[in-house]
């Protein structure tokens, strides 16, 4: 119980040194790895972000994790993310393994129940996205897509342009 509020001055120094070093190094690593590291995240990006957070916390607090070990692990995760995202751009096969496909949830004002169930999206979430995009009802929606970063894109019926736009070619469930 005596260690609850204070353990030792050495531990305070360790935290005082580790926290700023990790903070500055993570910022430098993120700048080096590019905008992708902090953009809207797909599943892979999210996993790397959570792992980095855990490593930063471990490097600051845990006595058993040396500062250089935490820094190396963070650098390796970001390097692996860079390599994988580069490979995704150049290989359809790797892209299919790493990234989820966008999925059509609403088409011509109708909920696609099977897609909603498979993606675990409720009607309330769909209606919230309709409102968020300035529409008043499902009847105003030409299409709603669950994107790879879990955001919901809404194409209104009032949108001018090609009905079968090129941007929807990769959307699972889009009518051909």
Coordinates of C-alpha atoms in Angstrom, one line a residue:
X1 CA 0.0 0.0 0.0
X2 CA 2.9 2.3 0.6
X3 CA 3.9 2.3 -3.1
X4 CA 0.4 3.5 -4.1
X5 CA 1.4 7.2 -4.4
X6 CA 5.1 7.1 -4.5
X7 CA 7.6 4.4 -5.2
X8 CA 11.0 6.1 -5.8
X9 CA 12.6 9.1 -7.2
X10 CA 14.3 6.9 -9.8
X11 CA 11.0 5.9 -11.2
X12 CA 9.8 9.5 -11.4
X13 CA 13.0 10.4 -13.3
X14 CA 12.4 7.4 -15.6
X15 CA 8.9 8.6 -16.5
X16 CA 10.1 12.3 -16.8
X17 CA 12.7 11.2 -19.3
X18 CA 10.8 8.5 -21.2
X19 CA 7.6 10.4 -21.8
X20 CA 9.1 13.3 -23.7
X21 CA 11.6 11.1 -25.6
X22 CA 8.8 8.7 -26.7
X23 CA 6.5 11.6 -27.5
X24 CA 9.0 13.4 -29.7
X25 CA 10.2 10.2 -31.4
X26 CA 6.6 9.1 -32.2
X27 CA 5.9 12.5 -33.8
X28 CA 9.1 12.1 -35.9
X29 CA 8.3 8.5 -36.9
X30 CA 4.7 9.6 -37.9
X31 CA 6.1 12.5 -40.0
X32 CA 8.5 10.1 -41.7
X33 CA 5.9 7.4 -42.4
X34 CA 3.5 9.9 -43.9
X35 CA -0.1 11.1 -43.6
X36 CA -1.4 7.6 -43.9
X37 CA -0.4 6.8 -40.3
X38 CA -2.9 9.4 -38.9
X39 CA -5.6 9.5 -41.6
X40 CA -9.0 7.9 -41.3
X41 CA -8.2 4.4 -40.4
X42 CA -9.0 1.0 -41.8
X43 CA -8.7 -2.0 -39.6
X44 CA -4.9 -2.4 -40.2
X45 CA -4.2 1.3 -39.4
X46 CA -6.3 1.0 -36.2
X47 CA -4.4 -2.0 -35.0
X48 CA -1.0 -0.3 -35.5
X49 CA -2.3 2.8 -33.7
X50 CA -3.5 0.9 -30.7
X51 CA -0.2 -1.1 -30.6
X52 CA 1.8 2.1 -30.7
X53 CA -0.2 3.5 -27.8
X54 CA 0.4 0.4 -25.8
X55 CA 4.1 0.5 -26.6
X56 CA 4.4 4.2 -25.6
X57 CA 2.6 3.5 -22.3
X58 CA 4.8 0.5 -21.6
X59 CA 8.0 2.5 -22.4
X60 CA 6.9 5.2 -20.0
X61 CA 5.6 3.2 -17.1
X62 CA 7.1 -0.3 -17.1
X63 CA 10.5 -0.9 -15.6
X64 CA 11.0 -4.1 -17.7
X65 CA 10.7 -2.2 -21.0
X66 CA 13.8 -0.2 -22.0
X67 CA 13.2 3.1 -23.8
X68 CA 15.2 1.8 -26.8
X69 CA 13.1 -1.4 -27.0
X70 CA 9.9 0.7 -27.1
X71 CA 11.3 3.0 -29.7
X72 CA 12.5 0.1 -31.9
X73 CA 9.1 -1.7 -31.6
X74 CA 7.3 1.5 -32.6
X75 CA 9.6 2.1 -35.5
X76 CA 9.2 -1.5 -36.7
X77 CA 5.4 -1.2 -36.5
X78 CA 5.4 2.0 -38.6
X79 CA 7.9 0.5 -41.0
X80 CA 5.7 -2.6 -41.4
X81 CA 2.6 -0.4 -41.9
X82 CA 4.5 1.6 -44.6
X83 CA 5.5 -1.6 -46.4
X84 CA 2.1 -3.2 -46.2
X85 CA 0.3 0.0 -47.4
X86 CA 2.8 0.3 -50.3
X87 CA 2.2 -3.4 -51.2
X88 CA -1.6 -2.8 -51.1
X89 CA -1.2 0.0 -53.7
X90 CA 0.7 -2.4 -56.0
X91 CA -1.1 -5.7 -55.4
X92 CA -4.8 -6.5 -55.6
X93 CA -4.2 -9.8 -53.8
X94 CA -2.5 -8.1 -50.8
X95 CA -5.2 -5.4 -50.8
X96 CA -7.9 -8.1 -50.6
X97 CA -6.1 -9.7 -47.6
X98 CA -5.5 -6.4 -45.7
X99 CA -8.4 -4.1 -46.5
X100 CA -12.1 -4.6 -46.2
X101 CA -14.3 -3.8 -49.3
X102 CA -16.8 -0.9 -49.2
X103 CA -20.3 -2.3 -48.9
X104 CA -23.6 -1.0 -50.2
X105 CA -26.2 -0.6 -47.4
X106 CA -29.0 1.5 -49.0
X107 CA -29.9 1.6 -52.7
X108 CA -32.6 3.8 -54.2
X109 CA -34.1 4.6 -50.8
X110 CA -34.3 0.9 -49.7
X111 CA -32.4 -0.6 -46.8
X112 CA -30.4 -3.7 -47.9
X113 CA -31.3 -5.8 -44.8
X114 CA -28.8 -8.6 -45.6
X115 CA -25.9 -6.2 -45.9
X116 CA -26.9 -4.3 -42.7
X117 CA -27.0 -7.6 -40.8
X118 CA -23.7 -8.8 -42.2
X119 CA -22.0 -5.5 -41.4
X120 CA -23.8 -5.1 -38.0
X121 CA -25.2 -1.7 -38.9
X122 CA -28.5 -0.7 -37.4
X123 CA -31.3 1.3 -39.1
X124 CA -30.7 4.0 -36.5
X125 CA -27.1 4.4 -37.6
X126 CA -28.2 4.6 -41.2
X127 CA -30.8 7.3 -40.4
X128 CA -28.1 9.2 -38.4
X129 CA -25.9 9.2 -41.5
X130 CA -28.9 10.4 -43.6
X131 CA -29.3 13.4 -41.2
X132 CA -25.6 14.0 -41.1
X133 CA -25.5 14.4 -44.8
X134 CA -28.4 17.0 -44.7
X135 CA -31.1 14.7 -46.0
X136 CA -34.5 14.2 -44.4
X137 CA -35.5 10.6 -45.3
X138 CA -34.3 7.4 -46.8
X139 CA -36.3 8.2 -49.9
X140 CA -33.8 11.0 -50.7
X141 CA -30.9 8.5 -50.7
X142 CA -29.7 7.0 -54.0
X143 CA -27.0 5.0 -52.2
X144 CA -25.3 4.6 -48.9
X145 CA -21.9 2.9 -48.6
X146 CA -20.0 1.6 -45.6
X147 CA -16.5 2.6 -46.5
X148 CA -13.3 0.7 -45.5
X149 CA -12.6 3.2 -42.7
X150 CA -16.2 2.5 -41.3
X151 CA -17.5 5.9 -42.4
X152 CA -20.8 6.1 -44.2
X153 CA -20.9 7.8 -47.6
X154 CA -24.3 9.0 -48.9
X155 CA -25.2 9.7 -52.5
X156 CA -28.4 11.6 -52.7
X157 CA -31.0 11.2 -55.4
X158 CA -30.5 14.9 -56.2
X159 CA -26.9 14.3 -57.1
X160 CA -26.3 15.0 -60.7
X161 CA -24.0 12.8 -62.7
X162 CA -23.7 9.2 -63.9
X163 CA -25.9 6.8 -61.9
X164 CA -23.4 4.0 -62.1
X165 CA -20.4 6.2 -61.3
X166 CA -16.9 4.8 -61.6
X167 CA -16.3 5.5 -57.9
X168 CA -18.8 2.7 -57.1
X169 CA -17.2 -0.1 -59.2
X170 CA -15.4 -1.6 -56.1
X171 CA -18.4 -1.4 -53.8
X172 CA -19.7 -4.8 -52.8
X173 CA -23.4 -5.1 -53.7
X174 CA -23.4 -2.3 -56.2
X175 CA -25.7 -3.2 -59.1
X176 CA -23.7 -3.7 -62.3

